[in-house]
PDB file of C-alpha atoms in Angstrom:
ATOM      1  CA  UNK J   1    -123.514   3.191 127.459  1.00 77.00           C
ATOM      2  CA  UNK J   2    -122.463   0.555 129.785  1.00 81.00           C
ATOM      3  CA  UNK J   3    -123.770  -0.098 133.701  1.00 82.00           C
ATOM      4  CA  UNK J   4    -120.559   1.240 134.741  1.00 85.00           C
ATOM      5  CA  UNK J   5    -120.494   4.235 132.746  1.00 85.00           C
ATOM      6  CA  UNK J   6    -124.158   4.985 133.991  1.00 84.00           C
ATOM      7  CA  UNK J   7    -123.144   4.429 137.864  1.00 87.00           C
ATOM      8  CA  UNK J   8    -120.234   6.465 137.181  1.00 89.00           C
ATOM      9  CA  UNK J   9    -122.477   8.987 135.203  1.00 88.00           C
ATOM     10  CA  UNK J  10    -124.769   9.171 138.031  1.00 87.00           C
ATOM     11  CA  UNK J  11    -122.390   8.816 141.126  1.00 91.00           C
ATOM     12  CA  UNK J  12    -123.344   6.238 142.586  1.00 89.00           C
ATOM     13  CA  UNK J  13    -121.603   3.600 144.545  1.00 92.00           C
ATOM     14  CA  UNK J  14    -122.322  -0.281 143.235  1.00 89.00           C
ATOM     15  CA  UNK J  15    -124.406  -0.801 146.638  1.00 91.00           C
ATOM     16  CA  UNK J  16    -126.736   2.013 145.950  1.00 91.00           C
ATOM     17  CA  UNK J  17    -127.089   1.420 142.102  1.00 88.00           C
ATOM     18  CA  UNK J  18    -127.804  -2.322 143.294  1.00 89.00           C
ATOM     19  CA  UNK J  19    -130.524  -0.813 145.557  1.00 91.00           C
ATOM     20  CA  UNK J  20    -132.100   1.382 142.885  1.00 88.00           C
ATOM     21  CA  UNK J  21    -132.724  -1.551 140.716  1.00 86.00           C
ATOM     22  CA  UNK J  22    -133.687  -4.377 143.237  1.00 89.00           C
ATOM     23  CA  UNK J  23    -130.584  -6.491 142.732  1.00 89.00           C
ATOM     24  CA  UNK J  24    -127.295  -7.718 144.564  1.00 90.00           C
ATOM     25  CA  UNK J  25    -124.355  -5.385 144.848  1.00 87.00           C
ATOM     26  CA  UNK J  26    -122.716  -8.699 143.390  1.00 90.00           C
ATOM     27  CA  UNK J  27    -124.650  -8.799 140.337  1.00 87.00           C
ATOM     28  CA  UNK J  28    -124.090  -5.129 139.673  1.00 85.00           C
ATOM     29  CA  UNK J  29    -119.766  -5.902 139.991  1.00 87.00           C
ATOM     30  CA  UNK J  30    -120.192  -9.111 138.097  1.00 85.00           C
ATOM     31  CA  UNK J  31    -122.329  -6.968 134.944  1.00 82.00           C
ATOM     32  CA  UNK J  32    -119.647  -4.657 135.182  1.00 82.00           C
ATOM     33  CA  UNK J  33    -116.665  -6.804 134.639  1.00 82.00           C
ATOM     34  CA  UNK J  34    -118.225  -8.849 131.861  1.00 79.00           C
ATOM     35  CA  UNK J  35    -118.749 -12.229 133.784  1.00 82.00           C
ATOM     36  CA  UNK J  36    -122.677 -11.912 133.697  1.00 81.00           C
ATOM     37  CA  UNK J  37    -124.737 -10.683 130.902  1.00 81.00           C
ATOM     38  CA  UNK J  38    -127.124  -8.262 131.337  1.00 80.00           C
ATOM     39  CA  UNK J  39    -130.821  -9.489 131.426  1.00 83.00           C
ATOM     40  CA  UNK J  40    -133.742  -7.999 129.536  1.00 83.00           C
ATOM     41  CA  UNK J  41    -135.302  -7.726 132.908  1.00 86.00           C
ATOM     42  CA  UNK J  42    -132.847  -5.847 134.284  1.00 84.00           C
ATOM     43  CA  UNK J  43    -132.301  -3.868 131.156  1.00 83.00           C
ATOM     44  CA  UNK J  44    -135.818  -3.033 131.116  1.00 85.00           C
ATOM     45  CA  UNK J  45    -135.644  -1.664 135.008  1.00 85.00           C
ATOM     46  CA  UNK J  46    -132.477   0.252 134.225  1.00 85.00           C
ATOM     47  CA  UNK J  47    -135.024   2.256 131.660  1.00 84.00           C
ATOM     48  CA  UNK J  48    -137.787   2.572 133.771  1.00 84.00           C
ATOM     49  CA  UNK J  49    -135.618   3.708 136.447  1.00 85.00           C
ATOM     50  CA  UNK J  50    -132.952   5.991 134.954  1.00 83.00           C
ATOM     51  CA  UNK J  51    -134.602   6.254 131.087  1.00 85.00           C
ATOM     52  CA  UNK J  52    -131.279   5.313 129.870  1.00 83.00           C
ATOM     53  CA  UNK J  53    -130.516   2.456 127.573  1.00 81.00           C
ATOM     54  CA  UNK J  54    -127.863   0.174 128.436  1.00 77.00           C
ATOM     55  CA  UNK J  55    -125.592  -1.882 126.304  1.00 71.00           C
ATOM     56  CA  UNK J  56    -124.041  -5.428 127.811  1.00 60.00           C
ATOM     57  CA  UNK J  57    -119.987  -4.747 129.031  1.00 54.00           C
ATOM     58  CA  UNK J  58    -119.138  -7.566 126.144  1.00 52.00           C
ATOM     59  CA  UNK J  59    -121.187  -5.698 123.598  1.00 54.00           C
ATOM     60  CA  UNK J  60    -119.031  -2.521 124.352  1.00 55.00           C
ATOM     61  CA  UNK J  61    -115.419  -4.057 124.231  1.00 57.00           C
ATOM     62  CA  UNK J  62    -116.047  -5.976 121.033  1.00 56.00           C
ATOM     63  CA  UNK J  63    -116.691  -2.581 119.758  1.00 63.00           C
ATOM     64  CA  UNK J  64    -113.787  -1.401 121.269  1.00 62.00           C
ATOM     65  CA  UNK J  65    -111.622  -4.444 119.562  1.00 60.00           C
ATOM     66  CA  UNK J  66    -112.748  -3.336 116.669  1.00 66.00           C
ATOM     67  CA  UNK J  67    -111.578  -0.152 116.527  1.00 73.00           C
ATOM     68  CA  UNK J  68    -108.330  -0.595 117.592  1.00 73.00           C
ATOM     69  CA  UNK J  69    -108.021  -3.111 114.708  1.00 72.00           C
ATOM     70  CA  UNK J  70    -109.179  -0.283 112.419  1.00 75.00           C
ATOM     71  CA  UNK J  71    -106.494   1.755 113.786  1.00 75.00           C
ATOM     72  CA  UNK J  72    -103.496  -1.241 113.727  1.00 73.00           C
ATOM     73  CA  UNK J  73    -104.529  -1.679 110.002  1.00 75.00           C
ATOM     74  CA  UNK J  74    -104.314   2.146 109.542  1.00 77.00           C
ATOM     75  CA  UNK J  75    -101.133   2.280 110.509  1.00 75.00           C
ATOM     76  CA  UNK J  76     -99.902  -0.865 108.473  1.00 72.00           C
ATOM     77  CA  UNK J  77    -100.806   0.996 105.784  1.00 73.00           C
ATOM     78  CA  UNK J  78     -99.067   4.528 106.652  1.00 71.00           C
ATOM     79  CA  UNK J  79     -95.743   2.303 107.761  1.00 68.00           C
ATOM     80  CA  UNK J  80     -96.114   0.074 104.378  1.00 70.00           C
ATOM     81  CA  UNK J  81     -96.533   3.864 102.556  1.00 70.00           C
ATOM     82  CA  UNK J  82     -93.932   5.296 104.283  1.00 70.00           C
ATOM     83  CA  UNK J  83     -91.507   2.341 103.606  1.00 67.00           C
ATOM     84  CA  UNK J  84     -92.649   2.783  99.696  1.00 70.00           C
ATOM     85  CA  UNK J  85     -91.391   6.339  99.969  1.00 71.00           C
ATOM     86  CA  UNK J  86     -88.376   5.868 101.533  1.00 68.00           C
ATOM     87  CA  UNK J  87     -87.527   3.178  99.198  1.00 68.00           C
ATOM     88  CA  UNK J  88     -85.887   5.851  96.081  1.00 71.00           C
ATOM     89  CA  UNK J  89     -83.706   7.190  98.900  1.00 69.00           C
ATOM     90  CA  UNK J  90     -82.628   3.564 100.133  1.00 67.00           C
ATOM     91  CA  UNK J  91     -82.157   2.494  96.563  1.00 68.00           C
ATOM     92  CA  UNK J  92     -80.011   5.744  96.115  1.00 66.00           C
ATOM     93  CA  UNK J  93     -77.741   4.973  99.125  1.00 67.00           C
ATOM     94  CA  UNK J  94     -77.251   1.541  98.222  1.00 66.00           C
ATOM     95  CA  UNK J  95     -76.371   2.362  94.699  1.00 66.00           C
ATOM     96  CA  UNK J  96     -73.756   4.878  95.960  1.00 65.00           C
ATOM     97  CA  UNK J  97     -72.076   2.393  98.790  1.00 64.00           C
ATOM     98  CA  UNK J  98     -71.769  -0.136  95.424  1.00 62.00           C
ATOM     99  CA  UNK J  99     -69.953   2.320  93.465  1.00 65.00           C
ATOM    100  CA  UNK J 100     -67.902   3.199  96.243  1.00 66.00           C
ATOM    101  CA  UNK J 101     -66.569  -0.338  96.526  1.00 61.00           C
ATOM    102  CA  UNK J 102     -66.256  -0.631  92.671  1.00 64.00           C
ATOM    103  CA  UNK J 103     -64.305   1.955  92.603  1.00 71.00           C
ATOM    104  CA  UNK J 104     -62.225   0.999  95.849  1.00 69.00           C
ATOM    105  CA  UNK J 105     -61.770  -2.445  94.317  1.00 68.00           C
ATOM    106  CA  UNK J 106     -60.847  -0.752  91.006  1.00 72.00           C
ATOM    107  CA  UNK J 107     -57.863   1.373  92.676  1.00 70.00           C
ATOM    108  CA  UNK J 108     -56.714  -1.769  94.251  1.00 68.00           C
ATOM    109  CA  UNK J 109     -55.967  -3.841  91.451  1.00 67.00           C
ATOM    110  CA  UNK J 110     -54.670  -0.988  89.496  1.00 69.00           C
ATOM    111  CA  UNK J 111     -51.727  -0.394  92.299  1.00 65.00           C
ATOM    112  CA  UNK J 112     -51.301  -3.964  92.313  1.00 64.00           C
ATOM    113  CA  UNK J 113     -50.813  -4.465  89.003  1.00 65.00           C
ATOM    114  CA  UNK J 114     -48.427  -1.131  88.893  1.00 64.00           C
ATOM    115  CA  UNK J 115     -45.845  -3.287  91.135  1.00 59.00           C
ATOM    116  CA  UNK J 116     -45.653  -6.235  88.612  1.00 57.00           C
ATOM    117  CA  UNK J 117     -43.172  -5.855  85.796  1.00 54.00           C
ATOM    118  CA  UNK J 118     -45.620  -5.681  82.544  1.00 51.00           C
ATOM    119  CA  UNK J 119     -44.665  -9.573  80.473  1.00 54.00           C
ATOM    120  CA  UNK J 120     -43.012  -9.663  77.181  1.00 51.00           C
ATOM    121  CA  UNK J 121     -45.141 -10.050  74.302  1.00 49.00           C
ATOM    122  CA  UNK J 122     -43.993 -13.096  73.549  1.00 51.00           C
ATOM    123  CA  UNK J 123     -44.433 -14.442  77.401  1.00 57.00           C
ATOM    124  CA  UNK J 124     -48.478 -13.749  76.838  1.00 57.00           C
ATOM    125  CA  UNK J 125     -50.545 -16.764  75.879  1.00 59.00           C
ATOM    126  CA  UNK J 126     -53.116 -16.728  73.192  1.00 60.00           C
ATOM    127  CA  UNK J 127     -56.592 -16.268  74.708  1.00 58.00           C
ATOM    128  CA  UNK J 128     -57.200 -20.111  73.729  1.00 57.00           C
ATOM    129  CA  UNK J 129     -54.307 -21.190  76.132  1.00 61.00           C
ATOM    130  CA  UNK J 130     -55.187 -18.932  79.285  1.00 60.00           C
ATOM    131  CA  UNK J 131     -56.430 -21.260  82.398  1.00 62.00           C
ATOM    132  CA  UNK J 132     -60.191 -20.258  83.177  1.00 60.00           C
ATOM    133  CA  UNK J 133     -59.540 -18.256  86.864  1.00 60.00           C
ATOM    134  CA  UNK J 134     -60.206 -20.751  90.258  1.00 58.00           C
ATOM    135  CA  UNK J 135     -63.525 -19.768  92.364  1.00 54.00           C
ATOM    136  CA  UNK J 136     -60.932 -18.362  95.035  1.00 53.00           C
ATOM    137  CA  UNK J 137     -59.264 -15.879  92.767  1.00 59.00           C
ATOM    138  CA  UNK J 138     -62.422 -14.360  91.931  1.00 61.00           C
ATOM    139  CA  UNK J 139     -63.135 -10.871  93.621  1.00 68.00           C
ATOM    140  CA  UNK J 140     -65.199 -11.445  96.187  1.00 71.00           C
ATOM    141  CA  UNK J 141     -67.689  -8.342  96.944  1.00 72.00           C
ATOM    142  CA  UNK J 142     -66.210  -5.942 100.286  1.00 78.00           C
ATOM    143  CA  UNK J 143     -67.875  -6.261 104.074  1.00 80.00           C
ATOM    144  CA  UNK J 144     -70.921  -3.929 104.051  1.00 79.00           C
ATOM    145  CA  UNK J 145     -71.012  -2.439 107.748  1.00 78.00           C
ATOM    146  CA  UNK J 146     -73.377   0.104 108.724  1.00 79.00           C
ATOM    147  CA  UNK J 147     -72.881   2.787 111.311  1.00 77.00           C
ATOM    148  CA  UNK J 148     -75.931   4.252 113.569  1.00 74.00           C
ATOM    149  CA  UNK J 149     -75.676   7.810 114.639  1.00 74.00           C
ATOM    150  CA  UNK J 150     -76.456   6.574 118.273  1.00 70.00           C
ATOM    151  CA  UNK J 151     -72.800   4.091 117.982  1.00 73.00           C
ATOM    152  CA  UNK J 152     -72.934   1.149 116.959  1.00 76.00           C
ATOM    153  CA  UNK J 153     -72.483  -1.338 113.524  1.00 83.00           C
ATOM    154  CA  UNK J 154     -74.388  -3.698 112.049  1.00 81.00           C
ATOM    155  CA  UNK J 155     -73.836  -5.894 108.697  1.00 83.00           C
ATOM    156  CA  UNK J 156     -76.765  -6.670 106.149  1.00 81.00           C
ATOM    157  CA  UNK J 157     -76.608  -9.995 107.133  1.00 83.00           C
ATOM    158  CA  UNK J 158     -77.770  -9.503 110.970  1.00 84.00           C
ATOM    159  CA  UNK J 159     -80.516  -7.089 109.646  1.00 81.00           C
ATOM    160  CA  UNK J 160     -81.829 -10.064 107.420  1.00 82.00           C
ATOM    161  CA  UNK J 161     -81.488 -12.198 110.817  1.00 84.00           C
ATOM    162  CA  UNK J 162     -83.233  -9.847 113.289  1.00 82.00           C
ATOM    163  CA  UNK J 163     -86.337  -9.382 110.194  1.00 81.00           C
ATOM    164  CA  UNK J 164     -86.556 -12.599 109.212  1.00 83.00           C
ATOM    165  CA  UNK J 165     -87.989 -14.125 105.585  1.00 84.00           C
ATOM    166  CA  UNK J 166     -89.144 -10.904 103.763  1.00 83.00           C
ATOM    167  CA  UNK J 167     -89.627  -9.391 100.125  1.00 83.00           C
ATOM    168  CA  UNK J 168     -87.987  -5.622 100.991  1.00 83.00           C
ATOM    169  CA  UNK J 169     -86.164  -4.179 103.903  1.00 82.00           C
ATOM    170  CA  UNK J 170     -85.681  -0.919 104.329  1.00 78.00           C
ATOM    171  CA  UNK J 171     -83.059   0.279 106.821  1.00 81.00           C
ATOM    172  CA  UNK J 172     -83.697   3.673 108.268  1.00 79.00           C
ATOM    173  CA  UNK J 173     -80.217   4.174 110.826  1.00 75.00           C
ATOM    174  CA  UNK J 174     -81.615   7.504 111.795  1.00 75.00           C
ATOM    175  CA  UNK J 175     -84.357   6.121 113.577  1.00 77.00           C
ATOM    176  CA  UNK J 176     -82.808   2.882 114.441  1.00 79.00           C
ATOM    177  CA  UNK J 177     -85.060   1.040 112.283  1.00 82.00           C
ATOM    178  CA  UNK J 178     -85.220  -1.744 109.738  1.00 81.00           C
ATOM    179  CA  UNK J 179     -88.676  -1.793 107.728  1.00 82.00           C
ATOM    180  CA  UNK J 180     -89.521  -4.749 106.007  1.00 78.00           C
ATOM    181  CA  UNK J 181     -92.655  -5.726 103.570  1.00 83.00           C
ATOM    182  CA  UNK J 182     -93.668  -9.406 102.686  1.00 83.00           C
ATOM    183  CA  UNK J 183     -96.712  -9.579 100.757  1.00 81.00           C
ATOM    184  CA  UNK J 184     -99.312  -7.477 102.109  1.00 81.00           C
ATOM    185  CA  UNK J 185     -97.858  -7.463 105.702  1.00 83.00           C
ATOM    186  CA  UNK J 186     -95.503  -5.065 106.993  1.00 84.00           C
ATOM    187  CA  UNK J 187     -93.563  -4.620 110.422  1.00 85.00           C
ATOM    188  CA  UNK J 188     -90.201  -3.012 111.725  1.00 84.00           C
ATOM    189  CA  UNK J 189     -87.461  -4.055 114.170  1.00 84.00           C
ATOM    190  CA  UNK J 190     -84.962  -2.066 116.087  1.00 83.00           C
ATOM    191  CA  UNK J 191     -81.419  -2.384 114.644  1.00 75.00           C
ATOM    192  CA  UNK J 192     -79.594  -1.708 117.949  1.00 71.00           C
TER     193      UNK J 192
END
């Protein structure tokens, strides 16, 4: 318990606490706030007078830091779990919005191909002959653009901006979320 939380306990005013134990009203606000430690002296009186044992302020918030830092870490690990779970589903998704451009793509270059006239046998080149295809005729993977419930888009490559180096990223629209892991540290970012 704390000098505070004993005047408080007791209802008392800092004056008449101060009073009590033969000291300043000053010293009792100063002990309070942290910016004087407690004396054994004083700590002794505090017994005699009240039979109550009282911990420094500074004693009492670096238990306090503590346990929030128990809790932060706590979480980490539910968020780094929950990201670990979510990850089948991600996977999932992003395996279906690949096939769905494969097979976009595919349909694309099977219409085109229906408007050329098919060559002559004789026209086609031995596979020996055939020029090796330029980097700009290649097929070049489609725009990935993600839609949020709440309106909106975003592209893969502004999520990777707004998280930053990472190993995973996890990208949950329906909470307007996007999860990432690197190493043992984890964290999330809004999207929109």
């Amino acid at each position: 318990m704390t000098l505070k939380e004993l005047r408080k306990k007791r209802s008392l005013t800092q004056i008449a606490l101060a009073k009590e134990l033969g000291v300043s009203g000053k010293t009792v606000s100063l002990i309070e706030v942290g910016k004087l430690k407690l004396s054994k002296k004083l700590s002794d009186r505090i017994q005699e007078v009240y039979g109550e044992l009282v911990e420094p302020a500074a004693a009492v918030a670096a238990e306090a830091v503590l346990e929030t830092e128990k809790k932060v870490q706590k979480r980490g690990r539910k968020a780094k779990a929950k990201a670990q779970a979510d990850k089948p589903a991600v996977e999932a998704a992003a395996e279906a919005v690949a096939e769905t451009a494969v097979e976009i793509e595919e349909k694309v270059v099977k219409k085109a191909r229906r408007g050329r006239p098919p060559k002559a046998a004789a026209e086609k080149k031995p596979a020996a002959e055939k020029k090796p295809r330029k980097a700009a005729e290649k097929k070049s993977a489609p725009t990935i653009v993600i839609q949020s419930p709440f309106g909106g888009e975003i592209t893969p490559e502004e999520i990777c901006a707004k998280v930053g180096e990472a190993d995973m990223v996890y990208v949950r629209v329906d909470e307007n979320k996007a999860y990432w892991v690197k190493g043992e540290e984890t964290g999330a970012v809004d999207l929109w």
